[in-house]
Amino acid sequence: MDKILEAVVMSSYPNNVKQGLVRRVIEAAKQPMDSEQCWSMLELSTKLYLTGDTKYKREIGKEVLEVYGHYHPEEFEEFFNVRFLLSLLQEGYGPLGKRSHYVLDYIQLGLQFVLESPSANSIFSLLRIEVLRKVCERPSPKQCAKISKLLTQHPQCIPTGKHQVLFCQQLIRCIGQFQCVSEGEEAIMEFLEQVNKVSSLLQRIWRAQTSAILPSLKELFTIISSTEEQEAPSNALASVVQFVPLELMDGVIRNLTNDDSITDVQMMTAIGRMIDWVSWPLGKHIDKWIIALLKGLAAVKKFSILIEVTLSKIEKVFSKLLYPIVREGALSVLQYMLLSFQHSHEAFHLLLPHIPRLVASLKKEDSNSATSSLEQLAELIHCMFFRFSGFPDLYEPVLEAVKALPVPNEDRIKHLLGQNAWTSQKNELACFYPRLASKSETGKIGLINLGNTCYMNSIIQSLFMASDFRHSVLNLTEGNSQPLMTKLQWLFAFLEHSQRPAISPESFLSASWPPWFTPGAQQDCSEYLKYLLDRLHEEEKTGKRIYQKLKESSLMSQAVEHHYLNKTLIEKMFGGKMMTKIRCLKCLNVSSREEAFTDLSLAFPPSDRHIRGSTSVLPVEEISPQLIEPPENPSQLTGSPWIQRKAPMAGQPAARPMPVETLGFQEPGEAANPLSGNAIGVDAAKDPLSSSGEQARAAKDSRSVPDLINYFLSPERLTAENKYHCEKCASLQDAEKVAELTEGPHYLILTLLRFSFDPRTMKRKKILDNVSIPVVLKLPILVTPEESGEVCWHGKDRAAPGSGFMSVVYDLCSVVVHSGISSESGHYYCYSRECTDTVPHGQPRDRAPKPASDKQLDFEIQWYLFNDTRVSFSSFESVSNVTSFFPKDTAYVLFYRQRPGGEAGRLHGEPSLHKDLMEAISKDNILYLQEQEKEARNRAAYISALPKSPLWWRDFDRDKDDDNSSGGCSPAAGGGGSGSFHGLVF
């Protein structure tokens, strides 16, 4: 019968004809027959099954085997013996070089017919040894899947005791070497199925024998932490982790992170490879294990590992959000990596170029998964904006991309940041920040944040960029008996000459710290600035002056030198004077008091007080910088506000505006200046608490710095409970109070009073109104009759009788921005530029201004953005638009520099540092170079230990409609949409 069957199978008849003949042979096999005939049929069916060159032949072999197993069990058991199986497993079947790949399938098929036979236990014992030997030979994924299928169907064949643990470990080693060799999607699906079968076997073993879990995991960690392997282990190892019971997670992670035998390089290699597992599809709980290990490393303060791994892997994790099948796990890992990396903006900033493209891709996908991920991503981005504010130029494209998505409230943001931080002790991360490879391309140096000290850093950088002040400080002589000024000199010198990308202002912070400030808490930068200038002023005022050095290095005239003789440096640079006058409205008596100031605090007009089209004057003018050429005599004089002014009678029309360069009240008959487009009212009392707008005003009602100065200088009515006690009348009377500037400072500091106390909530709130900032403005300065003779043009006195005003031109040089909604929180950063004399020496004063090519315009002077350690190029456009894009980022403190007049010269020469200071800078620069060399060696060791990542960014850059792309398991592969497997790394 075996000859007949073989002849039929080998014939050239069509398969349907063959099938009829085979059916007859199989039916005949169900009848009793002798042992020899059974053996012949079993040998033929074994040959067909194991070496048949077509699927049809193997199917016939399988059918015949099953019939003889059912109807001739004794002969089948005798044929399917231990010796025969051992030969199959060790030597194979078929001609040499063409061994059959179906041996394991054959054994699995035959086992079902000998389970109850006396030889069953011998066969099980043989298979327990042989499957262990097989996995030690590192079979292919397909063969491993067959072993797993065999053992899953016949668990009696699973190795036991110590061999079982060894079997699990060797099986994990096999998985670590799995590779998908084909590029087609069908092949990838088959590969995933094979891996799933193998890992499911491990799960079955672990459920039955939990003692095998920990040794298996130890082997897994040994594989992924190895630094000796030429190729990284397969990401298929992710399939193993998903079956580890989560209740073991804490203990496993604790043992790993506290094991002193594991080096930092091994741990970094392991966690880096685990993070790569986010690209493994269908895996469960992988993200939980990755996050648990990251948290475990944070708990034992392995911050250097966390930093290196995060910065090297976060972009790859982010790129996996393109693929729905792995998106959920990748997003979980990304959220933890970003929310925990709070000591530096580096990790978040690595993602900025890719966020708009990902958002666009998710919107285009338009699925539930994409919509949910977009909302979570937007929440994450706003958390990062909140934590790392002060980068408006970088954040603008990202903000544009997510503007239509929900914005989390501040409590939610603080909750997320609070529960994910590596540590609550910021000083534990101080040595890891900043991680800057080189000095900023701007050539400027940043300042390290020492724990909410951005308020100080922004003020120091603004003072440093005030070039006249900086030169004067650097020119201080050694041994000047001004300890705080000396520390400032050293800080400025290092900012000028250090090779470091950023320096620590710790010494200056401890010396200039206001005693009522709380360590580690956010403070008001304006309050700090006032305290600092006052300290420096008082220190010099005690007699330890720097006048001698200033005199030696200056080009000042005798008159200017005399003017500077009795002033401290702070008075010379920031000091101005103001006259406050109060006029009784009954007797018209005026009392006046002059006082010095170093800054003007500008309140916001009440919300119901319209700025335009009102009844008074506009003493401050915003002007175009291109149109200004400093005159030989830098002012035009106009009348005093109360000279020849009549008290208005009831029913009289309101006074008309005076020219924009004047301050005061105008007679009804005088002509208004057509340029004065902006004027303010005089009747409303000033109330710094009255403007509370939580949103920026509409453009037509927006504020400007001249508006606020006008409001500051406008007359104030003292009535009702505010009546003034007139000495002449000897009683309380209605009065009018006005402030007049009598001396303009060299550097004008303006503080916008954005923080006010709300009696309803009993909290300080922030006024978020947008305020437009002019790059150039004119300030009205009151001059006396004696001075007015010196400020005429070509000998013609424009002053009104008695006294008048001159307009002094100021150029914007720094803007300190507060980001946040409270003075007790948020972040400070500043925009600055170098303001120097804009008119070159030697240019004739009686000629028209030269073309822009010969005269650098104010808008062309380079702006810089100082944000703690980071310094970047910026622009006045960014200064102007920052609040438009980021409503909580508002200008707070402004620095303007007075534009010099005809007789004024330079106040400084090139600073020459004293010997000790130069030596200290030189030594520190050498030390920095040594630190860089050491860091480079350490990083080289770390980076070489990290697994080599593919070119993840092609996930974003490739053309998804390109049919010529290679496909496959590489992230460089194209083809398919965002749901394709082709971009995943197996």
JSON list of N, CA and C in Angstrom, two decimals, residues 822-856:
[
{"chain": "A", "resi": 822, "resn": "SER", "atom": "N", "xyz": [1.86, 86.44, 39.44]},
{"chain": "A", "resi": 822, "resn": "SER", "atom": "CA", "xyz": [2.03, 86.89, 40.83]},
{"chain": "A", "resi": 822, "resn": "SER", "atom": "C", "xyz": [3.47, 87.30, 41.05]},
{"chain": "A", "resi": 823, "resn": "SER", "atom": "N", "xyz": [3.67, 88.27, 41.93]},
{"chain": "A", "resi": 823, "resn": "SER", "atom": "CA", "xyz": [5.03, 88.73, 42.23]},
{"chain": "A", "resi": 823, "resn": "SER", "atom": "C", "xyz": [5.80, 87.68, 43.03]},
{"chain": "A", "resi": 824, "resn": "GLU", "atom": "N", "xyz": [5.04, 86.77, 43.68]},
{"chain": "A", "resi": 824, "resn": "GLU", "atom": "CA", "xyz": [5.69, 85.74, 44.52]},
{"chain": "A", "resi": 824, "resn": "GLU", "atom": "C", "xyz": [6.06, 84.50, 43.71]},
{"chain": "A", "resi": 825, "resn": "SER", "atom": "N", "xyz": [5.74, 84.50, 42.41]},
{"chain": "A", "resi": 825, "resn": "SER", "atom": "CA", "xyz": [6.05, 83.33, 41.60]},
{"chain": "A", "resi": 825, "resn": "SER", "atom": "C", "xyz": [6.41, 83.82, 40.20]},
{"chain": "A", "resi": 826, "resn": "GLY", "atom": "N", "xyz": [6.57, 82.88, 39.28]},
{"chain": "A", "resi": 826, "resn": "GLY", "atom": "CA", "xyz": [6.90, 83.25, 37.91]},
{"chain": "A", "resi": 826, "resn": "GLY", "atom": "C", "xyz": [8.40, 83.28, 37.67]},
{"chain": "A", "resi": 827, "resn": "HIS", "atom": "N", "xyz": [8.78, 83.99, 36.62]},
{"chain": "A", "resi": 827, "resn": "HIS", "atom": "CA", "xyz": [10.17, 83.98, 36.17]},
{"chain": "A", "resi": 827, "resn": "HIS", "atom": "C", "xyz": [10.51, 85.34, 35.55]},
{"chain": "A", "resi": 828, "resn": "TYR", "atom": "N", "xyz": [11.76, 85.75, 35.71]},
{"chain": "A", "resi": 828, "resn": "TYR", "atom": "CA", "xyz": [12.24, 87.01, 35.11]},
{"chain": "A", "resi": 828, "resn": "TYR", "atom": "C", "xyz": [13.28, 86.70, 34.05]},
{"chain": "A", "resi": 829, "resn": "TYR", "atom": "N", "xyz": [13.24, 87.47, 32.98]},
{"chain": "A", "resi": 829, "resn": "TYR", "atom": "CA", "xyz": [14.31, 87.48, 32.00]},
{"chain": "A", "resi": 829, "resn": "TYR", "atom": "C", "xyz": [14.38, 88.89, 31.42]},
{"chain": "A", "resi": 830, "resn": "CYS", "atom": "N", "xyz": [15.41, 89.19, 30.66]},
{"chain": "A", "resi": 830, "resn": "CYS", "atom": "CA", "xyz": [15.52, 90.57, 30.18]},
{"chain": "A", "resi": 830, "resn": "CYS", "atom": "C", "xyz": [16.05, 90.64, 28.75]},
{"chain": "A", "resi": 831, "resn": "TYR", "atom": "N", "xyz": [15.58, 91.67, 28.06]},
{"chain": "A", "resi": 831, "resn": "TYR", "atom": "CA", "xyz": [16.12, 92.05, 26.75]},
{"chain": "A", "resi": 831, "resn": "TYR", "atom": "C", "xyz": [17.06, 93.23, 26.99]},
{"chain": "A", "resi": 832, "resn": "SER", "atom": "N", "xyz": [18.22, 93.23, 26.34]},
{"chain": "A", "resi": 832, "resn": "SER", "atom": "CA", "xyz": [19.15, 94.35, 26.51]},
{"chain": "A", "resi": 832, "resn": "SER", "atom": "C", "xyz": [19.92, 94.60, 25.22]},
{"chain": "A", "resi": 833, "resn": "ARG", "atom": "N", "xyz": [20.43, 95.81, 25.13]},
{"chain": "A", "resi": 833, "resn": "ARG", "atom": "CA", "xyz": [21.32, 96.16, 24.03]},
{"chain": "A", "resi": 833, "resn": "ARG", "atom": "C", "xyz": [22.31, 97.20, 24.54]},
{"chain": "A", "resi": 834, "resn": "GLU", "atom": "N", "xyz": [23.40, 97.35, 23.82]},
{"chain": "A", "resi": 834, "resn": "GLU", "atom": "CA", "xyz": [24.42, 98.34, 24.17]},
{"chain": "A", "resi": 834, "resn": "GLU", "atom": "C", "xyz": [24.02, 99.69, 23.59]},
{"chain": "A", "resi": 835, "resn": "CYS", "atom": "N", "xyz": [23.71, 100.64, 24.46]},
{"chain": "A", "resi": 835, "resn": "CYS", "atom": "CA", "xyz": [23.39, 101.99, 23.99]},
{"chain": "A", "resi": 835, "resn": "CYS", "atom": "C", "xyz": [24.61, 102.87, 24.14]},
{"chain": "A", "resi": 836, "resn": "THR", "atom": "N", "xyz": [25.10, 103.39, 23.03]},
{"chain": "A", "resi": 836, "resn": "THR", "atom": "CA", "xyz": [26.23, 104.32, 23.07]},
{"chain": "A", "resi": 836, "resn": "THR", "atom": "C", "xyz": [25.84, 105.56, 22.28]},
{"chain": "A", "resi": 837, "resn": "ASP", "atom": "N", "xyz": [26.76, 106.51, 22.21]},
{"chain": "A", "resi": 837, "resn": "ASP", "atom": "CA", "xyz": [26.47, 107.75, 21.48]},
{"chain": "A", "resi": 837, "resn": "ASP", "atom": "C", "xyz": [26.14, 107.41, 20.03]},
{"chain": "A", "resi": 838, "resn": "THR", "atom": "N", "xyz": [24.98, 107.87, 19.56]},
{"chain": "A", "resi": 838, "resn": "THR", "atom": "CA", "xyz": [24.55, 107.54, 18.21]},
{"chain": "A", "resi": 838, "resn": "THR", "atom": "C", "xyz": [25.10, 108.48, 17.16]},
{"chain": "A", "resi": 839, "resn": "VAL", "atom": "N", "xyz": [25.63, 109.63, 17.59]},
{"chain": "A", "resi": 839, "resn": "VAL", "atom": "CA", "xyz": [26.21, 110.57, 16.62]},
{"chain": "A", "resi": 839, "resn": "VAL", "atom": "C", "xyz": [27.72, 110.45, 16.68]},
{"chain": "A", "resi": 840, "resn": "PRO", "atom": "N", "xyz": [28.36, 110.07, 15.59]},
{"chain": "A", "resi": 840, "resn": "PRO", "atom": "CA", "xyz": [29.81, 109.91, 15.61]},
{"chain": "A", "resi": 840, "resn": "PRO", "atom": "C", "xyz": [30.51, 111.22, 15.93]},
{"chain": "A", "resi": 841, "resn": "HIS", "atom": "N", "xyz": [31.67, 111.11, 16.58]},
{"chain": "A", "resi": 841, "resn": "HIS", "atom": "CA", "xyz": [32.45, 112.31, 16.88]},
{"chain": "A", "resi": 841, "resn": "HIS", "atom": "C", "xyz": [32.93, 112.94, 15.57]},
{"chain": "A", "resi": 842, "resn": "GLY", "atom": "N", "xyz": [32.87, 114.22, 15.53]},
{"chain": "A", "resi": 842, "resn": "GLY", "atom": "CA", "xyz": [33.36, 114.92, 14.36]},
{"chain": "A", "resi": 842, "resn": "GLY", "atom": "C", "xyz": [32.28, 115.25, 13.35]},
{"chain": "A", "resi": 843, "resn": "GLN", "atom": "N", "xyz": [31.06, 114.74, 13.56]},
{"chain": "A", "resi": 843, "resn": "GLN", "atom": "CA", "xyz": [30.00, 115.08, 12.61]},
{"chain": "A", "resi": 843, "resn": "GLN", "atom": "C", "xyz": [29.55, 116.51, 12.88]},
{"chain": "A", "resi": 844, "resn": "PRO", "atom": "N", "xyz": [29.47, 117.35, 11.86]},
{"chain": "A", "resi": 844, "resn": "PRO", "atom": "CA", "xyz": [29.05, 118.74, 12.09]},
{"chain": "A", "resi": 844, "resn": "PRO", "atom": "C", "xyz": [27.64, 118.79, 12.66]},
{"chain": "A", "resi": 845, "resn": "ARG", "atom": "N", "xyz": [27.44, 119.71, 13.57]},
{"chain": "A", "resi": 845, "resn": "ARG", "atom": "CA", "xyz": [26.14, 119.83, 14.24]},
{"chain": "A", "resi": 845, "resn": "ARG", "atom": "C", "xyz": [25.15, 120.64, 13.41]},
{"chain": "A", "resi": 846, "resn": "ASP", "atom": "N", "xyz": [25.63, 121.39, 12.45]},
{"chain": "A", "resi": 846, "resn": "ASP", "atom": "CA", "xyz": [24.71, 122.27, 11.73]},
{"chain": "A", "resi": 846, "resn": "ASP", "atom": "C", "xyz": [24.27, 121.68, 10.40]},
{"chain": "A", "resi": 847, "resn": "ARG", "atom": "N", "xyz": [24.55, 120.39, 10.21]},
{"chain": "A", "resi": 847, "resn": "ARG", "atom": "CA", "xyz": [24.15, 119.76, 8.97]},
{"chain": "A", "resi": 847, "resn": "ARG", "atom": "C", "xyz": [23.05, 118.75, 9.22]},
{"chain": "A", "resi": 848, "resn": "ALA", "atom": "N", "xyz": [22.38, 118.41, 8.15]},
{"chain": "A", "resi": 848, "resn": "ALA", "atom": "CA", "xyz": [21.33, 117.41, 8.27]},
{"chain": "A", "resi": 848, "resn": "ALA", "atom": "C", "xyz": [21.94, 116.05, 8.63]},
{"chain": "A", "resi": 849, "resn": "PRO", "atom": "N", "xyz": [21.15, 115.18, 9.21]},
{"chain": "A", "resi": 849, "resn": "PRO", "atom": "CA", "xyz": [21.69, 113.85, 9.56]},
{"chain": "A", "resi": 849, "resn": "PRO", "atom": "C", "xyz": [22.18, 113.11, 8.32]},
{"chain": "A", "resi": 850, "resn": "LYS", "atom": "N", "xyz": [23.23, 112.35, 8.52]},
{"chain": "A", "resi": 850, "resn": "LYS", "atom": "CA", "xyz": [23.78, 111.58, 7.40]},
{"chain": "A", "resi": 850, "resn": "LYS", "atom": "C", "xyz": [22.87, 110.39, 7.11]},
{"chain": "A", "resi": 851, "resn": "PRO", "atom": "N", "xyz": [23.01, 109.80, 5.95]},
{"chain": "A", "resi": 851, "resn": "PRO", "atom": "CA", "xyz": [22.18, 108.64, 5.62]},
{"chain": "A", "resi": 851, "resn": "PRO", "atom": "C", "xyz": [22.42, 107.50, 6.60]},
{"chain": "A", "resi": 852, "resn": "ALA", "atom": "N", "xyz": [21.48, 106.55, 6.57]},
{"chain": "A", "resi": 852, "resn": "ALA", "atom": "CA", "xyz": [21.55, 105.44, 7.53]},
{"chain": "A", "resi": 852, "resn": "ALA", "atom": "C", "xyz": [22.82, 104.63, 7.38]},
{"chain": "A", "resi": 853, "resn": "SER", "atom": "N", "xyz": [23.38, 104.60, 6.18]},
{"chain": "A", "resi": 853, "resn": "SER", "atom": "CA", "xyz": [24.60, 103.83, 5.98]},
{"chain": "A", "resi": 853, "resn": "SER", "atom": "C", "xyz": [25.75, 104.41, 6.77]},
{"chain": "A", "resi": 854, "resn": "ASP", "atom": "N", "xyz": [25.71, 105.71, 7.06]},
{"chain": "A", "resi": 854, "resn": "ASP", "atom": "CA", "xyz": [26.79, 106.35, 7.81]},
{"chain": "A", "resi": 854, "resn": "ASP", "atom": "C", "xyz": [26.44, 106.50, 9.28]},
{"chain": "A", "resi": 855, "resn": "LYS", "atom": "N", "xyz": [25.21, 106.33, 9.61]},
{"chain": "A", "resi": 855, "resn": "LYS", "atom": "CA", "xyz": [24.81, 106.54, 11.00]},
{"chain": "A", "resi": 855, "resn": "LYS", "atom": "C", "xyz": [23.94, 105.36, 11.43]},
{"chain": "A", "resi": 856, "resn": "GLN", "atom": "N", "xyz": [24.42, 104.64, 12.38]},
{"chain": "A", "resi": 856, "resn": "GLN", "atom": "CA", "xyz": [23.66, 103.46, 12.80]},
{"chain": "A", "resi": 856, "resn": "GLN", "atom": "C", "xyz": [22.38, 103.88, 13.49]}
]
